[in-house]
Coordinates of C-alpha atoms in Angstrom, one line a residue:
X1 CA 81.2 112.8 172.3
X2 CA 80.3 115.2 175.1
X3 CA 77.1 114.7 177.0
X4 CA 76.4 118.4 177.1
X5 CA 77.9 121.2 175.1
X6 CA 76.1 124.5 174.6
X7 CA 75.8 126.4 177.9
X8 CA 73.6 129.2 176.4
X9 CA 71.1 126.6 175.1
X10 CA 71.2 124.8 178.4
X11 CA 70.4 127.8 180.6
X12 CA 67.7 129.0 178.3
X13 CA 66.1 125.6 178.4
X14 CA 66.3 125.4 182.1
X15 CA 64.7 128.8 182.5
X16 CA 61.8 127.7 180.3
X17 CA 61.1 124.5 182.3
X18 CA 61.8 125.4 185.9
X19 CA 59.9 123.0 188.1
X20 CA 56.6 124.0 189.7
X21 CA 57.6 122.0 192.7
X22 CA 61.3 121.3 193.3
X23 CA 62.2 117.8 194.5
X24 CA 63.9 117.8 197.9
X25 CA 66.9 116.1 196.5
X26 CA 67.2 116.3 192.7
X27 CA 69.3 118.9 191.0
X28 CA 71.2 118.7 187.7
X29 CA 74.4 118.3 189.8
X30 CA 73.0 115.3 191.7
X31 CA 71.9 113.6 188.5
X32 CA 75.4 114.0 187.2
X33 CA 76.8 112.6 190.4
X34 CA 74.6 109.5 190.1
X35 CA 75.4 108.9 186.5
X36 CA 79.0 110.0 186.5
X37 CA 78.4 112.3 183.4
X38 CA 76.5 115.3 182.1
X39 CA 75.7 118.9 183.0
X40 CA 76.5 120.0 186.6
X41 CA 74.1 123.0 187.0
X42 CA 73.1 124.1 190.5
X43 CA 69.4 124.2 189.6
X44 CA 66.6 122.1 191.0
X45 CA 64.6 119.4 189.2
X46 CA 61.1 118.1 189.9
X47 CA 61.9 114.4 189.8
X48 CA 62.6 111.5 187.4
X49 CA 60.1 110.2 184.8
X50 CA 60.1 107.5 182.2
X51 CA 56.6 108.2 180.8
X52 CA 55.8 111.1 178.5
X53 CA 52.2 110.8 179.7
X54 CA 53.1 111.5 183.3
X55 CA 55.9 114.0 183.2
X56 CA 55.8 116.8 185.7
X57 CA 57.2 120.2 184.7
X58 CA 60.9 120.1 185.6
X59 CA 61.4 116.3 185.5
X60 CA 64.5 114.6 184.1
X61 CA 63.2 112.2 181.4
X62 CA 64.9 108.8 181.2
X63 CA 64.5 107.4 177.6
X64 CA 64.1 103.7 178.1
X65 CA 64.4 101.3 175.2
X66 CA 62.6 97.9 175.0
X67 CA 61.9 95.2 172.5
X68 CA 58.8 96.9 171.3
X69 CA 59.4 100.6 172.1
X70 CA 62.1 103.2 172.2
X71 CA 61.4 106.4 174.2
X72 CA 64.2 108.2 172.3
X73 CA 61.5 108.5 169.6
X74 CA 59.4 110.7 171.9
X75 CA 62.0 113.2 173.2
X76 CA 60.3 116.1 171.6
X77 CA 57.0 115.0 173.3
X78 CA 58.8 114.9 176.6
X79 CA 60.2 118.3 176.1
X80 CA 56.8 119.8 175.2
X81 CA 55.4 118.1 178.3
X82 CA 57.9 119.9 180.5
X83 CA 61.0 117.8 180.8
X84 CA 63.9 119.9 182.0
X85 CA 66.6 117.3 181.1
X86 CA 67.1 114.0 179.2
X87 CA 69.0 110.8 180.0
X88 CA 69.6 109.0 176.7
X89 CA 71.8 106.4 175.1
X90 CA 71.5 107.9 171.6
X91 CA 72.6 111.5 171.7
X92 CA 71.7 112.1 168.1
X93 CA 68.0 111.8 169.0
X94 CA 68.3 114.7 171.5
X95 CA 70.3 117.0 169.2
X96 CA 68.6 120.3 168.4
X97 CA 65.9 120.0 171.1
X98 CA 67.5 122.5 173.4
X99 CA 67.3 120.3 176.5
X100 CA 70.3 119.5 178.8
X101 CA 71.2 115.9 178.1
X102 CA 73.0 113.2 180.0
X103 CA 74.4 110.5 177.6
X104 CA 74.9 107.0 179.1
X105 CA 75.6 103.6 177.6
X106 CA 72.3 102.0 179.0
X107 CA 69.4 104.1 180.2
X108 CA 67.9 101.1 182.1
X109 CA 71.1 100.9 184.2
X110 CA 71.0 104.7 184.6
X111 CA 67.4 104.5 185.9
X112 CA 68.7 102.1 188.6
X113 CA 71.6 104.4 189.4
X114 CA 69.2 107.3 189.9
X115 CA 67.0 105.1 192.1
X116 CA 69.9 104.1 194.3
X117 CA 71.0 107.7 194.7
X118 CA 67.6 108.8 196.1
X119 CA 67.3 105.6 198.2
X120 CA 70.7 106.6 199.9
X121 CA 69.8 110.2 200.2
X122 CA 66.4 109.4 201.8
X123 CA 68.3 107.0 204.1
X124 CA 65.6 105.1 206.0
X125 CA 64.6 101.5 206.2
X126 CA 63.8 99.4 203.1
X127 CA 62.2 96.0 203.3
X128 CA 62.6 93.9 200.2
X129 CA 60.1 91.1 199.5
X130 CA 61.2 88.2 197.2
X131 CA 60.0 84.6 196.6
X132 CA 58.3 82.3 194.2
X133 CA 54.8 82.9 195.5
X134 CA 52.9 85.4 197.7
X135 CA 55.2 88.4 197.1
X136 CA 52.4 90.8 196.4
X137 CA 50.1 89.5 199.2
X138 CA 53.1 89.6 201.7
X139 CA 54.0 93.1 200.5
X140 CA 50.4 94.2 201.2
X141 CA 50.4 92.4 204.6
X142 CA 53.6 94.2 205.5
X143 CA 52.2 97.6 204.3
X144 CA 49.0 97.0 206.4
X145 CA 51.0 95.9 209.5
X146 CA 53.2 99.0 209.5
X147 CA 50.5 101.5 208.4
X148 CA 49.1 102.2 211.9
X149 CA 52.6 103.1 213.3
X150 CA 54.8 104.4 210.5
X151 CA 54.5 106.4 207.2
X152 CA 54.8 103.6 204.6
X153 CA 55.7 103.6 201.0
X154 CA 55.2 100.4 199.1
X155 CA 55.3 99.0 195.6
X156 CA 52.1 99.6 193.7
X157 CA 50.6 96.4 192.2
X158 CA 53.4 94.1 191.3
X159 CA 55.9 96.6 189.7
X160 CA 58.8 94.4 190.7
X161 CA 61.1 94.3 187.7
X162 CA 64.1 96.3 186.5
X163 CA 61.9 99.2 185.6
X164 CA 59.2 98.8 188.4
X165 CA 61.7 98.6 191.3
X166 CA 63.7 101.7 190.4
X167 CA 60.4 103.6 189.9
X168 CA 59.2 102.5 193.3
X169 CA 62.3 103.8 194.9
X170 CA 62.2 107.1 193.0
X171 CA 58.7 107.6 194.2
X172 CA 59.5 107.3 197.9
X173 CA 58.3 110.5 199.5
X174 CA 60.7 112.3 201.8
X175 CA 58.4 111.9 204.8
X176 CA 58.2 108.1 204.4
X177 CA 59.6 106.2 207.4
X178 CA 59.8 102.7 205.7
X179 CA 59.7 101.5 202.2
X180 CA 58.4 98.0 201.2
X181 CA 59.7 97.0 197.8
X182 CA 58.6 93.9 195.9
X183 CA 61.4 92.2 193.9
X184 CA 60.7 89.7 191.1
X185 CA 62.7 87.7 188.7
X186 CA 62.4 85.5 185.6
X187 CA 66.1 85.2 184.7
X188 CA 69.3 84.5 186.6
X189 CA 70.9 87.5 188.1
X190 CA 67.8 89.7 188.2
X191 CA 67.3 89.5 192.0
X192 CA 71.0 90.3 192.5
X193 CA 70.7 93.4 190.3
X194 CA 67.5 94.6 192.0
X195 CA 69.0 94.0 195.5
X196 CA 72.0 96.1 194.6
X197 CA 69.7 98.9 193.4
X198 CA 67.4 98.6 196.4
X199 CA 70.0 98.1 199.1
X200 CA 67.5 96.7 201.6
X201 CA 68.0 96.6 205.3
X202 CA 65.5 93.7 205.7
X203 CA 64.8 90.9 203.2
X204 CA 61.7 88.8 203.4
X205 CA 61.6 85.6 201.2
X206 CA 58.1 84.1 201.0
X207 CA 58.6 80.7 199.4
X208 CA 60.6 78.6 196.9
X209 CA 58.7 76.8 194.2
X210 CA 58.7 75.9 190.5
X211 CA 58.6 79.3 188.8
X212 CA 60.0 80.7 185.6
X213 CA 61.8 77.4 184.9
X214 CA 62.3 78.5 181.4
X215 CA 64.9 80.9 182.7
X216 CA 65.9 79.5 186.0
X217 CA 66.1 75.9 185.0
X218 CA 65.0 73.9 188.1
X219 CA 64.2 74.2 191.7
X220 CA 67.8 74.5 192.7
X221 CA 68.1 77.4 190.2
X222 CA 65.1 79.1 191.8
X223 CA 66.7 78.7 195.2
X224 CA 70.0 80.2 194.0
X225 CA 68.2 83.1 192.3
X226 CA 65.8 84.1 195.1
X227 CA 68.4 83.7 197.8
X228 CA 70.4 86.6 196.3
X229 CA 68.1 88.9 198.1
X230 CA 70.0 88.2 201.4
X231 CA 73.4 89.6 200.5
X232 CA 74.5 92.2 203.1
X233 CA 71.1 92.7 204.7
X234 CA 70.9 93.4 208.4
X235 CA 68.0 90.9 208.9
X236 CA 66.7 88.1 206.7
X237 CA 63.2 86.7 207.4
X238 CA 62.7 83.3 206.0
X239 CA 59.8 80.9 205.7
X240 CA 59.9 77.9 208.0
X241 CA 58.4 75.7 205.3
X242 CA 61.7 76.0 203.4
X243 CA 64.5 75.3 205.9
X244 CA 67.0 75.2 203.0
X245 CA 66.5 79.0 202.7
X246 CA 67.6 79.6 206.3
X247 CA 70.9 77.8 205.7
X248 CA 71.7 80.1 202.8
X249 CA 70.5 83.3 204.6
X250 CA 72.8 82.6 207.6
X251 CA 75.8 82.9 205.4
X252 CA 74.8 86.2 203.9
X253 CA 72.7 88.2 206.4
X254 CA 73.8 89.7 209.7
X255 CA 70.8 88.0 211.5
X256 CA 68.1 85.5 210.4
X257 CA 64.6 84.9 211.7
X258 CA 62.4 82.1 210.6
X259 CA 58.6 82.6 210.6
X260 CA 55.7 80.3 209.8
X261 CA 52.9 78.2 211.1
X262 CA 55.3 75.7 212.8
X263 CA 58.9 74.9 213.4
X264 CA 60.0 78.5 213.3
X265 CA 61.5 81.2 215.6
X266 CA 58.1 83.0 215.3
X267 CA 54.9 81.0 215.2
X268 CA 51.4 81.4 216.3
X269 CA 50.1 79.7 219.5
X270 CA 47.0 78.8 217.4
X271 CA 45.7 79.4 214.0
X272 CA 42.9 78.2 211.6
X273 CA 40.6 79.2 208.8
X274 CA 36.9 80.3 209.1
X275 CA 34.1 78.8 207.0
X276 CA 35.1 81.1 204.1
X277 CA 38.8 80.3 204.2
X278 CA 39.9 83.4 206.0
X279 CA 42.9 82.8 208.3
X280 CA 43.0 83.7 212.0
X281 CA 46.1 83.6 214.2
X282 CA 46.9 84.1 217.9
X283 CA 50.5 85.5 218.3
X284 CA 51.8 86.5 221.7
X285 CA 48.3 87.0 223.1
X286 CA 47.2 89.1 220.1
X287 CA 44.4 87.9 217.8
X288 CA 44.8 88.4 214.0
X289 CA 42.1 88.0 211.4
X290 CA 42.9 88.5 207.7
X291 CA 40.6 89.3 204.8
X292 CA 42.8 87.1 202.6
X293 CA 42.0 83.4 202.1
X294 CA 44.0 80.2 202.4
X295 CA 46.5 78.6 204.8
X296 CA 49.3 79.9 202.6
X297 CA 48.2 83.4 203.5
X298 CA 48.4 82.6 207.2
X299 CA 52.1 81.6 206.6
X300 CA 52.6 84.9 204.7
X301 CA 51.1 86.8 207.5
X302 CA 53.6 85.3 210.0
X303 CA 56.5 86.7 207.8
X304 CA 54.9 90.1 208.0
X305 CA 54.3 89.8 211.8
X306 CA 58.0 88.9 212.2
X307 CA 59.1 92.0 210.2
X308 CA 56.7 94.2 212.2
X309 CA 58.1 92.9 215.5
X310 CA 61.7 93.4 214.4
X311 CA 60.9 97.0 213.5
X312 CA 59.2 97.8 216.8
X313 CA 55.7 97.9 215.5
X314 CA 53.3 96.9 218.4
X315 CA 51.5 93.6 217.5
X316 CA 48.1 95.2 218.3
X317 CA 48.7 97.9 215.7
X318 CA 49.9 95.2 213.2
X319 CA 46.7 93.2 213.8
X320 CA 44.4 96.2 213.4
X321 CA 46.1 97.2 210.1
X322 CA 46.1 93.7 208.7
X323 CA 42.4 93.2 209.5
X324 CA 41.5 96.2 207.4
X325 CA 43.8 95.6 204.4
X326 CA 42.4 95.5 200.9
X327 CA 42.6 92.2 199.0
X328 CA 44.9 92.4 196.0
X329 CA 43.0 92.1 192.7
X330 CA 42.6 88.5 191.3
X331 CA 44.7 87.0 194.1
X332 CA 42.2 84.8 195.9
X333 CA 39.5 87.5 195.8
X334 CA 36.2 86.2 197.1
X335 CA 33.3 87.4 194.9
X336 CA 29.6 86.7 195.5
X337 CA 27.8 86.4 192.2
X338 CA 24.1 85.7 193.1
X339 CA 24.2 82.3 194.9
X340 CA 27.5 81.4 193.3
X341 CA 30.9 82.1 194.9
X342 CA 33.9 82.9 192.7
X343 CA 37.4 82.6 194.1
X344 CA 39.2 84.8 191.6
X345 CA 42.9 83.8 191.7
X346 CA 43.5 84.4 188.0
X347 CA 46.3 86.9 188.3
X348 CA 49.1 84.3 187.8
X349 CA 50.0 80.7 188.5
X350 CA 52.8 78.2 189.0
X351 CA 52.7 74.7 190.5
X352 CA 52.9 75.8 194.1
X353 CA 50.3 78.5 193.9
X354 CA 48.0 76.0 192.0
X355 CA 48.3 73.6 194.9
X356 CA 47.6 76.3 197.4
X357 CA 44.5 77.4 195.5
X358 CA 43.2 73.8 195.3
X359 CA 43.8 73.4 199.0
X360 CA 41.7 76.5 199.7
X361 CA 38.9 75.2 197.5
X362 CA 38.9 71.9 199.4
X363 CA 38.5 73.8 202.7
X364 CA 35.4 75.8 201.8
X365 CA 32.0 75.3 200.3
X366 CA 30.9 72.3 202.2
X367 CA 27.7 71.0 200.6
X368 CA 28.2 73.1 197.5
X369 CA 29.5 72.0 194.1
X370 CA 33.2 72.7 194.0
X371 CA 34.5 73.7 190.6
X372 CA 38.2 74.1 189.7
X373 CA 38.9 75.9 186.4
X374 CA 42.7 75.6 185.8
X375 CA 44.5 77.4 183.0
X376 CA 48.0 77.0 181.6
X377 CA 51.0 77.7 183.7
X378 CA 53.5 79.7 181.7
X379 CA 57.3 79.9 181.7
X380 CA 58.0 76.3 182.9
X381 CA 60.3 75.5 180.0
X382 CA 61.2 71.8 179.5
X383 CA 59.3 70.8 182.7
X384 CA 56.0 72.3 181.5
X385 CA 54.3 69.0 180.6
X386 CA 55.4 67.2 183.7
X387 CA 54.4 70.1 186.0
X388 CA 51.0 70.3 184.4
X389 CA 50.5 66.6 184.9
X390 CA 51.6 66.9 188.6
X391 CA 49.1 69.7 189.2
X392 CA 46.4 67.7 187.4
X393 CA 47.0 64.8 189.7
X394 CA 46.6 67.2 192.7
X395 CA 43.3 68.5 191.3
X396 CA 42.0 64.9 190.8
X397 CA 42.8 64.1 194.4
X398 CA 41.5 67.4 195.7
X399 CA 37.8 66.5 196.1
X400 CA 36.6 69.0 193.5
X401 CA 33.3 68.0 192.0
X402 CA 34.1 69.5 188.5
X403 CA 37.6 70.0 187.2
X404 CA 38.0 72.1 184.0
X405 CA 41.4 72.1 182.3
X406 CA 42.2 74.9 179.8
X407 CA 45.1 75.2 177.5
X408 CA 48.0 73.0 178.4
X409 CA 45.9 71.4 181.1
X410 CA 43.7 69.8 178.4
X411 CA 46.4 67.4 177.4
X412 CA 47.4 66.7 181.0
X413 CA 43.8 65.6 182.0
X414 CA 43.4 63.7 178.8
X415 CA 46.5 61.6 179.6
X416 CA 45.6 61.1 183.3
X417 CA 41.8 60.8 183.4
X418 CA 40.3 60.5 179.9
X419 CA 37.1 58.9 181.2
X420 CA 36.7 60.7 184.6
X421 CA 33.2 62.2 184.6
X422 CA 34.4 65.0 186.8
X423 CA 36.8 66.3 184.1
X424 CA 36.1 68.7 181.3
X425 CA 39.0 70.0 179.1
X426 CA 39.6 72.3 176.2
X427 CA 42.8 73.8 174.7
X428 CA 40.7 76.8 173.6
X429 CA 39.5 79.5 176.0
X430 CA 36.7 80.5 173.6
X431 CA 35.1 77.0 174.1
X432 CA 35.2 77.2 177.8
X433 CA 31.8 78.6 178.8
X434 CA 29.8 76.4 176.4
X435 CA 31.7 73.5 178.0
X436 CA 31.0 74.2 181.6
X437 CA 27.6 76.0 181.5
X438 CA 25.5 72.7 181.3
X439 CA 27.3 71.2 184.3
X440 CA 27.4 74.3 186.6
X441 CA 25.1 74.5 189.6
X442 CA 23.7 77.9 190.7
X443 CA 25.2 77.8 194.1
X444 CA 28.7 76.4 193.1
X445 CA 31.9 77.6 194.5
X446 CA 34.2 78.2 191.5
X447 CA 38.0 78.6 191.6
X448 CA 39.6 80.5 188.7
X449 CA 43.3 79.9 188.5
X450 CA 45.9 80.4 185.6
X451 CA 48.9 82.3 184.4
X452 CA 48.6 85.9 183.4
X453 CA 48.9 85.1 179.8
X454 CA 45.7 83.0 180.0
X455 CA 43.6 86.0 181.2
X456 CA 41.0 83.6 182.7
X457 CA 39.2 86.7 184.2
X458 CA 37.7 87.1 180.8
X459 CA 35.2 84.5 182.0
X460 CA 34.0 86.6 184.9
X461 CA 31.5 88.8 183.0
X462 CA 29.8 85.8 181.4
X463 CA 29.8 83.9 184.7
X464 CA 28.4 86.9 186.5
X465 CA 25.6 87.4 184.0
X466 CA 24.6 83.8 184.2
X467 CA 24.7 83.6 188.0
X468 CA 22.7 86.8 188.5
X469 CA 20.1 86.2 185.7

């Protein structure tokens, strides 16, 4: 089967959808070079798209296929929106549409190949951020640290998978001086694949903890998977809290720097938390204050400070940028609701991040009722019950005045503390508010922490209305 056959149809199609703004790199020829197949026409393209709702006139449209969708079914929509070319794995779906077509065996792989091609053509520094916890916060810290000195492109939100990483690379503007790319995983081999697509110069690994055990098996499996980020990088920046990471990095990277709050190549001369849990650090005579909260964020900041220093960013500029950074949504966000304070950390959870959130709750709110609302931790596989019990023990020892277990935590607290008056538990989110409302004090400080699938943020409107009534 030929990927492209009718020249007359091709050129008429191109004429009809010439890009309004040509990309500085992409042409039909360069798409063919990246994919090893398809039409080699010396005409420009606008860029690469995977979403029919966001196509620019002159884009090449990559038809991705997932468990619940198949973009091959929307090729005519893509054409009508202005797509100048298709990348497909089912050539039959593109037949008769009059659009030049590249036929590949796997469009997801093709998306990665296109991303790598532009990353190489752009040719500047890429910093990859991996790890069990703190990837998005550390990525935002890096972005803030570099922003006063360099033109920075960074992952939006947490688009860190086999689709999000290529799209992040493809979106790098030609004037960017550094790209900061978040790399995630939930199955063995994913970090290695994303590292190969990204080709980072610097790799930052934030932490190793019990994450995605359903796919990664155990802590050793997590370490193996996350450490794949270090292959062939010029510099690996590793957390001092996990010395086992440095041992692996030394065998894979050209150079290794450890960073953290102690026992590291790069440490602060002093650090602490203010009354609201915000970290401050003194590093080489420069004072850093962060809008994030928790000791774990101070450790993440040291990773970003190490990367900034390695790239020649003055520490005073890094400090100024970090002080003004936005707080990522639902990642320890501090929200004042009347007299009540909400620590909204409901974006996601695993055992290590649960413990960090409980530590933060224990460090703030002196004299106030401390309330921990803990929701199910997903993707822990056969270790789920054990890990929920371990976190429940940590919560019981945390000094929280009221502990609310939701979902899988209900069974854990029932087993460990069936008669503890501090504990409330329900397997059903819908029963949560009626359970806690009679016990909640107006000036409480409330931690909301659970996995994404729990969507504990659904409680926020009700909590806000109650607190501000």
